[in-house]
XYZ file of C-alpha atoms in Angstrom:
662
model
C 160.581 97.217 112.979
C 157.508 95.725 111.360
C 156.977 97.789 108.172
C 153.812 95.908 107.210
C 150.878 98.221 107.835
C 148.741 97.302 104.801
C 148.471 94.663 102.094
C 150.821 96.506 99.729
C 152.056 100.063 99.079
C 151.892 99.376 95.324
C 148.211 98.734 94.632
C 144.837 99.476 96.213
C 143.156 96.799 98.263
C 141.261 97.627 101.420
C 142.551 95.942 104.536
C 139.822 93.868 106.147
C 138.827 94.636 109.725
C 136.177 93.298 112.064
C 132.648 94.633 111.696
C 131.334 96.809 114.522
C 127.615 97.561 114.750
C 126.534 101.141 115.488
C 122.753 101.136 115.615
C 121.530 100.089 112.166
C 124.958 100.767 110.592
C 128.015 98.508 110.543
C 131.553 99.848 110.351
C 134.399 97.721 108.992
C 134.396 94.279 107.478
C 133.071 94.335 103.927
C 130.783 97.297 104.603
C 131.176 100.537 102.628
C 133.371 103.276 104.048
C 130.981 105.189 106.296
C 130.685 108.987 106.380
C 130.327 110.807 109.694
C 129.979 114.371 110.897
C 129.218 116.328 114.067
C 126.662 118.915 115.104
C 127.820 122.410 116.033
C 124.777 123.188 118.173
C 124.478 123.252 121.959
C 123.276 119.742 122.803
C 120.779 121.239 125.259
C 119.206 123.079 122.302
C 116.824 120.393 121.060
C 115.437 122.312 118.071
C 118.794 123.256 116.533
C 120.369 119.883 117.302
C 117.515 117.999 115.615
C 117.606 120.313 112.599
C 121.348 119.806 112.136
C 121.079 116.028 112.510
C 118.307 115.854 109.910
C 120.203 118.148 107.522
C 123.289 115.935 107.844
C 121.273 112.756 107.347
C 119.615 114.186 104.224
C 123.046 115.134 102.836
C 124.254 111.527 103.126
C 125.818 111.489 106.590
C 125.472 107.993 108.059
C 126.492 108.611 111.691
C 126.174 111.885 113.658
C 128.152 112.883 116.743
C 127.093 115.377 119.424
C 129.267 116.836 122.148
C 128.125 115.951 125.666
C 130.187 118.036 128.078
C 127.798 117.906 131.058
C 125.087 115.852 132.705
C 122.501 118.382 131.535
C 123.558 117.690 127.923
C 123.285 113.953 128.527
C 119.814 114.279 130.000
C 118.573 116.211 126.960
C 119.467 113.430 124.528
C 116.126 111.606 125.084
C 114.339 114.786 123.990
C 116.415 114.860 120.819
C 115.609 111.186 120.261
C 111.874 111.821 120.577
C 111.974 114.576 117.969
C 114.128 112.528 115.580
C 111.679 109.640 115.835
C 108.858 111.987 114.778
C 110.833 112.669 111.590
C 111.472 108.927 111.080
C 115.216 109.466 111.402
C 117.268 106.337 111.959
C 120.745 107.855 111.937
C 122.890 106.487 114.817
C 124.065 109.030 117.385
C 127.498 109.236 118.985
C 128.234 111.033 122.269
C 131.552 112.882 122.375
C 133.011 112.718 125.890
C 135.965 114.601 127.372
C 136.949 114.816 131.066
C 133.654 113.388 132.408
C 133.481 109.591 132.946
C 130.287 110.063 134.995
C 128.566 111.677 132.005
C 129.765 108.836 129.751
C 128.216 106.313 132.124
C 124.889 108.129 131.887
C 124.844 108.903 128.187
C 125.506 105.255 127.249
C 121.760 104.709 127.778
C 120.814 107.154 124.997
C 123.244 106.618 122.095
C 124.577 103.892 119.803
C 128.224 104.815 120.248
C 130.446 106.751 122.636
C 133.686 108.482 121.739
C 136.219 108.833 124.532
C 139.647 110.453 124.382
C 142.292 108.377 126.221
C 144.225 111.586 126.880
C 141.581 113.122 129.088
C 139.027 110.448 129.991
C 140.598 109.757 133.375
C 143.601 112.098 133.270
C 143.801 115.770 134.122
C 146.381 117.326 131.829
C 148.721 119.513 133.853
C 151.613 119.553 131.364
C 153.764 118.259 134.199
C 157.111 116.499 133.937
C 156.680 113.397 136.056
C 159.034 110.471 135.823
C 157.132 107.184 136.026
C 158.871 104.031 137.137
C 157.494 100.863 135.601
C 155.643 100.170 138.852
C 154.218 103.698 139.024
C 153.130 103.424 135.411
C 151.294 100.155 136.055
C 149.621 101.604 139.142
C 148.425 104.549 137.052
C 146.963 102.174 134.458
C 145.182 100.270 137.229
C 143.686 103.549 138.488
C 142.453 104.435 134.993
C 141.009 100.952 134.490
C 138.928 101.280 137.640
C 137.385 104.444 136.209
C 137.003 102.981 132.686
C 135.667 99.551 133.642
C 132.064 100.542 134.542
C 131.626 102.146 131.115
C 132.935 99.020 129.386
C 130.536 96.808 131.358
C 127.559 99.036 130.515
C 128.492 99.330 126.807
C 128.676 95.563 126.607
C 125.310 95.137 128.338
C 123.538 97.613 126.041
C 125.345 96.776 122.789
C 126.812 100.272 122.497
C 129.972 100.729 120.431
C 132.997 102.712 121.578
C 135.437 104.893 119.675
C 138.811 105.218 121.299
C 139.779 108.539 119.767
C 143.363 109.586 120.341
C 144.248 113.164 119.458
C 147.778 114.382 118.824
C 146.918 117.525 120.762
C 145.603 115.936 123.945
C 147.894 113.107 124.988
C 148.061 112.612 128.740
C 151.075 113.727 130.768
C 151.757 110.052 131.499
C 151.996 109.200 127.772
C 153.879 112.408 126.967
C 156.557 111.684 129.547
C 157.132 108.133 128.361
C 156.658 108.413 124.576
C 156.667 112.128 123.833
C 154.271 114.062 121.617
C 154.698 111.503 118.831
C 152.712 109.126 116.625
C 154.069 106.308 118.787
C 152.631 107.992 121.871
C 149.274 108.305 120.149
C 149.267 104.623 119.248
C 150.314 103.380 122.667
C 147.673 105.550 124.320
C 144.959 103.812 122.277
C 146.450 100.330 122.717
C 146.384 100.716 126.511
C 142.640 101.404 126.451
C 141.968 98.613 123.945
C 143.731 96.107 126.198
C 141.632 97.269 129.143
C 138.488 96.728 127.060
C 139.628 93.262 125.976
C 140.130 92.361 129.651
C 136.356 92.752 129.942
C 135.868 90.773 126.700
C 134.535 93.936 125.046
C 135.501 94.398 121.394
C 132.918 96.678 119.777
C 135.658 99.237 119.257
C 136.582 101.725 116.528
C 139.896 103.589 116.785
C 141.109 106.980 115.539
C 144.481 108.785 115.498
C 143.710 112.410 114.630
C 146.032 115.363 114.166
C 145.851 118.774 112.511
C 149.117 117.908 110.739
C 148.400 115.440 107.878
C 151.921 114.026 108.078
C 151.616 113.172 111.793
C 148.131 111.784 111.226
C 149.218 109.470 108.387
C 152.229 108.195 110.313
C 150.122 107.498 113.417
C 147.478 105.467 111.559
C 150.111 103.440 109.729
C 151.929 102.741 112.972
C 148.638 101.729 114.598
C 147.847 99.346 111.719
C 151.315 97.828 112.094
C 150.827 97.381 115.843
C 147.431 95.804 115.200
C 149.174 93.216 113.013
C 151.667 92.464 115.780
C 148.945 92.161 118.421
C 146.485 90.247 116.187
C 143.935 93.077 116.447
C 141.597 94.007 113.621
C 139.550 96.957 114.854
C 138.039 99.348 112.284
C 139.711 102.717 111.762
C 137.984 106.103 111.862
C 140.009 108.579 109.752
C 140.151 112.350 110.058
C 142.410 115.397 109.973
C 141.269 117.435 112.940
C 141.239 121.248 112.882
C 141.722 121.188 109.080
C 140.300 124.707 108.694
C 137.929 126.057 106.078
C 137.650 126.640 102.342
C 140.169 125.184 99.955
C 142.866 124.760 102.612
C 140.608 122.589 104.764
C 139.680 120.423 101.796
C 143.301 120.016 100.695
C 144.520 119.019 104.169
C 141.662 116.540 104.556
C 142.224 115.060 101.096
C 145.951 114.609 101.743
C 145.562 112.953 105.137
C 142.410 110.884 104.651
C 143.042 110.171 100.959
C 146.593 108.928 101.550
C 145.378 106.405 104.104
C 142.405 105.252 102.043
C 144.840 104.654 99.176
C 146.837 102.568 101.641
C 143.730 100.417 102.096
C 143.229 101.732 105.641
C 140.047 103.288 106.969
C 136.460 102.134 107.495
C 134.752 105.417 108.357
C 135.789 109.039 107.826
C 134.955 112.493 109.111
C 136.076 115.667 107.320
C 136.503 118.497 109.867
C 135.827 121.888 108.288
C 135.331 125.259 109.967
C 132.078 125.591 108.054
C 128.500 124.386 108.323
C 128.776 120.683 109.059
C 126.641 119.729 106.071
C 129.447 121.013 103.798
C 131.670 118.198 105.054
C 129.582 115.448 103.455
C 130.218 116.124 99.719
C 133.923 116.566 100.512
C 133.992 113.184 102.264
C 132.251 111.571 99.281
C 134.807 113.065 96.877
C 137.758 111.884 98.959
C 136.370 108.341 99.020
C 135.669 108.487 95.276
C 139.227 109.504 94.392
C 140.993 107.307 96.957
C 139.424 103.876 96.507
C 140.008 103.220 92.826
C 140.696 99.545 92.213
C 144.132 98.925 90.740
C 145.668 95.772 89.363
C 148.191 93.771 91.329
C 151.636 94.038 89.678
C 152.057 90.805 87.766
C 155.558 91.089 86.308
C 157.490 91.955 89.422
C 157.326 91.495 93.162
C 157.643 94.939 94.735
C 158.855 95.290 98.322
C 158.663 98.120 100.854
C 161.636 100.401 100.271
C 161.014 103.280 102.702
C 160.101 103.881 106.324
C 156.358 104.660 106.168
C 156.268 105.791 109.808
C 158.771 108.625 109.650
C 159.297 111.497 107.222
C 162.571 111.485 105.356
C 162.996 113.109 101.976
C 164.375 110.690 99.422
C 167.983 111.502 98.696
C 168.637 112.829 95.217
C 171.652 114.348 93.550
C 171.607 117.997 92.619
C 170.856 118.578 88.943
C 171.116 122.042 87.527
C 171.185 124.330 84.545
C 172.391 127.904 84.416
C 169.137 129.269 85.906
C 167.611 126.322 87.741
C 168.506 123.780 90.436
C 166.568 120.763 91.651
C 167.191 117.901 94.048
C 169.507 117.393 97.003
C 168.568 119.855 99.776
C 166.901 122.494 97.592
C 163.202 123.245 98.288
C 160.634 121.289 96.259
C 160.209 123.247 93.030
C 157.018 124.449 91.336
C 156.695 124.085 87.564
C 153.755 125.867 85.931
C 152.397 124.941 82.511
C 151.737 127.861 80.170
C 148.861 127.562 77.714
C 150.378 126.637 74.339
C 147.419 128.225 72.575
C 148.425 131.728 73.616
C 150.001 133.920 70.974
C 153.387 135.556 71.312
C 152.159 138.774 72.909
C 149.764 136.990 75.260
C 152.558 134.717 76.472
C 154.836 137.669 77.103
C 152.083 139.523 78.955
C 151.316 136.467 81.100
C 154.930 135.995 82.135
C 155.426 139.718 82.735
C 152.353 139.778 84.982
C 154.108 137.312 87.285
C 157.391 139.203 87.291
C 155.678 142.471 88.181
C 153.973 141.105 91.298
C 155.278 142.413 94.597
C 154.966 139.004 96.257
C 157.714 136.925 94.654
C 156.266 133.677 96.059
C 153.654 133.968 93.298
C 156.295 133.436 90.606
C 156.755 129.774 89.541
C 160.251 128.330 89.796
C 160.159 127.294 86.136
C 157.749 127.759 83.194
C 156.700 124.727 81.146
C 155.895 124.653 77.413
C 154.645 121.854 75.165
C 156.302 121.614 71.742
C 154.428 119.316 69.369
C 156.017 120.743 66.228
C 159.328 122.207 65.090
C 157.608 125.556 64.653
C 156.457 125.678 68.266
C 159.870 124.639 69.516
C 161.455 127.455 67.532
C 158.826 129.907 68.750
C 159.373 129.111 72.443
C 163.131 129.124 71.993
C 163.030 132.604 70.473
C 160.651 133.822 73.195
C 163.077 132.688 75.869
C 166.195 133.955 74.134
C 164.772 137.347 73.179
C 162.591 138.300 76.136
C 163.421 136.169 79.174
C 166.999 134.849 78.953
C 167.404 134.589 82.755
C 164.005 133.028 83.461
C 163.957 129.194 83.732
C 162.059 127.583 80.846
C 161.170 123.917 80.399
C 160.029 122.396 77.105
C 158.255 119.078 76.580
C 158.901 117.342 73.256
C 156.239 115.000 71.938
C 156.814 112.103 69.556
C 155.541 114.318 66.736
C 159.025 115.820 66.712
C 161.171 113.057 65.265
C 164.657 112.697 66.640
C 166.117 112.484 63.176
C 164.886 116.046 62.737
C 166.713 117.317 65.804
C 169.620 118.898 64.056
C 168.668 122.137 65.818
C 170.402 121.480 69.132
C 171.210 125.177 69.353
C 167.525 125.936 69.846
C 167.325 123.440 72.695
C 170.203 125.229 74.395
C 167.837 128.089 75.195
C 165.850 125.873 77.580
C 166.878 124.905 81.105
C 164.982 121.623 81.113
C 163.846 119.258 78.373
C 161.076 116.667 78.925
C 160.812 113.561 76.769
C 159.177 110.164 77.008
C 161.912 108.098 75.444
C 159.656 105.047 75.042
C 157.297 107.047 72.847
C 159.956 107.096 70.164
C 160.940 104.266 67.809
C 163.404 101.831 69.310
C 165.829 102.492 66.461
C 166.075 106.066 67.733
C 167.675 104.908 70.982
C 171.191 105.779 69.848
C 170.106 109.259 68.804
C 168.355 109.709 72.139
C 171.499 108.815 74.079
C 173.510 111.161 71.874
C 170.998 113.935 72.402
C 171.046 113.496 76.175
C 174.824 113.472 76.235
C 175.028 116.630 74.141
C 172.546 118.485 76.303
C 173.756 117.410 79.726
C 177.304 118.370 78.838
C 175.972 121.895 78.400
C 174.168 121.992 81.750
C 170.701 121.157 80.496
C 168.384 119.109 82.697
C 166.621 116.130 81.124
C 163.333 114.869 82.570
C 162.564 111.369 81.374
C 158.850 110.713 81.639
C 157.817 107.069 81.842
C 154.504 105.313 81.413
C 153.851 102.441 83.868
C 153.712 99.926 81.018
C 157.344 100.801 80.253
C 158.717 100.098 83.736
C 160.333 96.835 82.604
C 162.015 98.652 79.722
C 163.211 101.290 82.180
C 164.884 98.618 84.280
C 166.677 97.359 81.180
C 167.698 100.901 80.297
C 169.171 101.431 83.765
C 171.465 98.462 83.124
C 172.785 100.022 79.898
C 176.394 101.059 80.488
C 176.091 104.107 78.227
C 172.976 105.268 80.038
C 174.678 104.881 83.408
C 177.198 107.531 82.394
C 174.505 110.165 81.929
C 174.089 112.927 84.485
C 171.617 115.750 85.109
C 168.556 113.503 84.791
C 165.288 113.342 86.681
C 162.256 111.072 86.252
C 158.468 111.379 86.205
C 155.474 109.109 85.515
C 152.467 109.799 83.310
C 149.636 108.050 85.155
C 146.283 108.412 86.862
C 147.342 106.028 89.664
C 149.761 108.628 90.959
C 150.640 107.242 94.391
C 151.096 103.619 93.339
C 153.002 104.186 90.098
C 155.380 106.733 91.613
C 156.064 104.290 94.441
C 156.871 101.647 91.828
C 159.193 104.112 90.128
C 160.751 104.823 93.522
C 161.300 101.107 94.030
C 162.958 100.770 90.616
C 165.196 103.806 91.209
C 165.860 103.232 94.921
C 169.564 102.533 94.375
C 170.060 105.615 92.240
C 169.954 109.280 93.237
C 167.740 110.701 90.498
C 165.296 113.462 91.511
C 161.552 112.968 90.945
C 159.186 115.331 89.124
C 155.627 114.763 90.367
C 152.996 115.297 87.696
C 149.188 115.243 87.700
C 146.799 115.966 84.854
C 143.132 116.879 85.514
C 140.257 118.013 83.337
C 138.990 120.740 85.717
C 139.915 122.518 88.937
C 137.418 120.622 91.120
C 138.857 117.260 90.121
C 142.398 118.627 90.337
C 141.958 119.621 93.981
C 141.269 116.014 94.973
C 143.441 114.190 92.426
C 146.495 116.347 93.102
C 146.035 116.663 96.860
C 145.607 112.922 97.332
C 148.163 111.800 94.742
C 150.905 114.417 94.929
C 150.291 115.329 98.570
C 150.407 111.671 99.558
C 153.806 111.279 97.915
C 155.223 114.499 99.357
C 154.413 113.529 102.952
C 156.420 110.355 102.300
C 159.401 112.422 101.135
C 158.970 111.547 97.447
C 159.196 114.464 95.035
C 161.622 117.255 94.125
C 159.416 119.152 91.659
C 155.615 119.441 91.315
C 153.758 120.121 88.056
C 149.945 120.257 87.892
C 148.094 120.426 84.583
C 144.444 121.550 84.622
C 142.739 121.508 81.243
C 141.392 124.872 80.147
C 142.118 126.601 83.462
C 143.969 129.832 84.106
C 147.568 129.057 85.079
C 147.017 130.931 88.345
C 144.680 128.107 89.411
C 147.291 125.375 89.006
C 150.007 127.528 90.571
C 147.884 128.332 93.598
C 146.859 124.690 94.038
C 150.502 123.587 93.863
C 151.505 126.135 96.493
C 148.585 125.169 98.734
C 149.515 121.466 98.615
C 153.153 122.227 99.459
C 151.964 124.416 102.338
C 149.610 121.711 103.632
C 152.485 119.223 103.833
C 154.659 122.017 105.263
C 157.414 121.764 102.686
C 157.078 125.317 101.343
C 155.321 128.082 103.234
C 153.907 130.832 101.037
C 151.162 132.283 103.237
C 149.769 132.379 106.755
C 148.986 128.938 108.201
C 145.640 128.716 109.980
C 144.638 125.836 112.246
C 140.956 126.029 113.172
C 138.549 123.503 114.616
C 135.183 122.680 113.027
C 133.179 123.962 116.018
C 130.824 121.951 118.205
C 128.512 122.481 121.152
C 131.512 123.274 123.338
C 132.517 126.236 121.196
C 132.242 129.483 123.115
C 131.916 131.895 120.170
C 130.889 131.882 116.505
C 133.916 130.058 115.189
C 133.214 130.579 111.495
C 132.793 134.335 111.815
C 135.754 134.639 114.168
C 137.989 132.641 111.834
C 137.033 134.821 108.866
C 137.644 137.972 110.897
C 141.072 136.898 112.146
C 142.061 135.676 108.683
C 141.192 139.061 107.206
C 143.498 140.814 109.673
C 146.422 138.375 109.528
C 146.394 136.547 106.164
C 149.304 138.686 104.894
C 151.704 137.278 107.516
C 153.579 134.751 105.408
C 154.890 131.826 107.434
C 153.089 132.720 110.674
C 150.960 129.882 112.122
C 147.795 130.948 113.938
C 145.423 128.544 115.714
C 141.770 129.454 116.312
C 140.123 127.029 118.731
C 136.608 127.013 120.099
C 137.485 125.440 123.459
C 140.314 123.867 125.441
C 139.574 120.198 124.633
C 142.231 119.925 121.944
C 143.257 123.568 121.775
C 146.648 123.857 123.512
C 147.787 120.503 122.134
C 146.630 120.670 118.517
C 148.085 124.147 118.245
C 151.380 123.041 119.808
C 153.368 123.954 116.706
C 151.423 127.170 116.069
C 153.107 130.488 116.739
C 149.960 131.975 118.279
C 146.716 130.588 119.656
C 143.248 132.084 120.139
C 141.232 129.729 122.366
C 137.729 129.976 123.835
C 138.048 129.974 127.618
C 134.501 130.661 128.818
C 131.396 132.601 127.826
C 132.670 135.767 126.159
C 136.284 135.031 127.149
C 139.414 134.092 125.188
C 142.885 132.840 126.177
C 145.850 133.917 124.028
C 148.875 131.686 123.567
C 152.355 132.163 122.205
C 153.486 128.697 121.252
C 152.497 126.445 124.167
C 152.641 129.277 126.710
C 149.472 131.043 127.753
C 150.118 134.796 127.631
C 146.780 136.386 128.540
C 143.801 134.741 130.203
C 140.074 135.435 129.945
C 140.286 138.410 127.611
C 136.862 139.873 126.785
C 135.811 138.615 123.371
C 135.242 142.166 122.100
C 138.940 143.077 122.352
C 140.499 139.644 121.784
C 141.199 140.148 118.050
C 143.184 143.326 118.673
C 144.987 141.712 121.589
C 146.073 138.901 119.239
C 147.422 141.451 116.748
C 149.237 143.243 119.595
C 150.780 139.936 120.704
C 152.037 139.225 117.185
C 153.502 142.747 117.015
C 155.161 142.437 120.432
C 156.716 139.159 119.255
C 158.306 140.894 116.254
C 156.364 138.814 113.709
C 154.001 141.507 112.429
C 154.343 143.121 109.013
C 152.024 145.770 107.671
C 149.930 144.601 104.696
């Protein structure tokens, strides 16, 4: 398998693609990463559509998409154009097409770009199990090409660009039966349409691989980039996590999926899909680009090589390390470590910890509490706090270089902690013997040692790993203190790939707004690659509940630890058959206490049944004032009046035995 999908997993450098012109904007090449969004208005509503387009343009959106489900929608686009021209708007427009090749052939006259979905452009999804022989498969492709070819010819004549937008939730039956509902199926679906376009010598193409699951989305784009290398293709990539939802959850999912790929050097244009007013997507997109395209230096002292399968999730193997009250690594869930404010006095610390223990919902309690000891007095204070008040609660203490190892004759105090954190390269080299002795003394007594490394000490770490005395040590895990979280942890992973040490993922931010993006992109990007056994987020001056909640939300977004209801909701568009934002809020209010239950809220059937394939329940717009209800992939009730649909959903959850009273 070709593992090369970018220039390197160990530093940031954007992968160059061809430049595709969309009106007065170019995507790919050396152009900036472009920001897109989509209107939520009915495309036949000229006034609202124009207002939304202008609002998006003023917010910094560079390309705007409109849904065009019918010929009537297509024929209203000239009216929208006339009004936009009056306002001197130059933003390129994209027509979103599903199921209607005839509409695509008409709308090509009025827009700068067309988005088609290979899963439904010329296929009617019946969810049917049909076995295709190679000959049958080729005949089916020939049939599709005959339908697709006129659009390609017209796009080429008019200079209109095309997005081939594959969605995880709407692969055709033909693709599903040959490749399954997989990233590979998504990629092959797009490649088939690209090859058809190239037959007509048409190459003004942008490609997307969207999914509501960030892990699937990341794997699909990487696999596509790898296939592009094999096939000598260089088409620009449009990135997005579809149906990301609203609020903080939608931002976290988008940051993880889009940010991970931008860090990989992939992506030429992005769209953040939030179940909110579309204009809210633009500042989020700007933030994701800001935090994901930071230039990093190329490693000069060592040649790093790919050491994992970037196309398939597999948690890195690590040995189990444990103390009396705490276990990490092996097959245990990824742990949450919460930093307690060292400025709190004794009573305030006790009250803070007790407030966690008294909560009814035990998922709110961190797995281990973290303290910073920068003096002997603080170390003694935390040790006494643990020993006197919370002997069974896991405590972790971080020792700074202000505590000299020659002063550590108080090993008994360290015995009260379950985990000790040190940066051994912060200490004088002559202290190395004492450090080894300290580690040996502690690990013999079931204490976990986290060795935190700075990137500039990686070469010294490699030398340390060759030390025969060090090799005898057990109960260790490693972390990195860095702002380049993804790249430096990957380097650490490369260095430690032949060991079985667990990893503690750590991020440090100066406020909660920065932390959401820095931690989601950095830590989330590592977790979807299977790297990380413990997560610790530090947010300067913030209440510890903020960092704890953010940690839990990131683990939920990558589906490694579920601590609340999972909602999958689309961003709404002109196809939506009800007020999606209000409906989502209403359903959330009634069901947000159902920990671990996945509920999908979809405005229409375009991606609905597919994108919610792994949801437990689905609420999908079926027609004006009508809703379909799903249990898994099975439709349970059709065309329920909108007024009673919420209660019917609750009844379905109850009948399925998954309801719990708040």
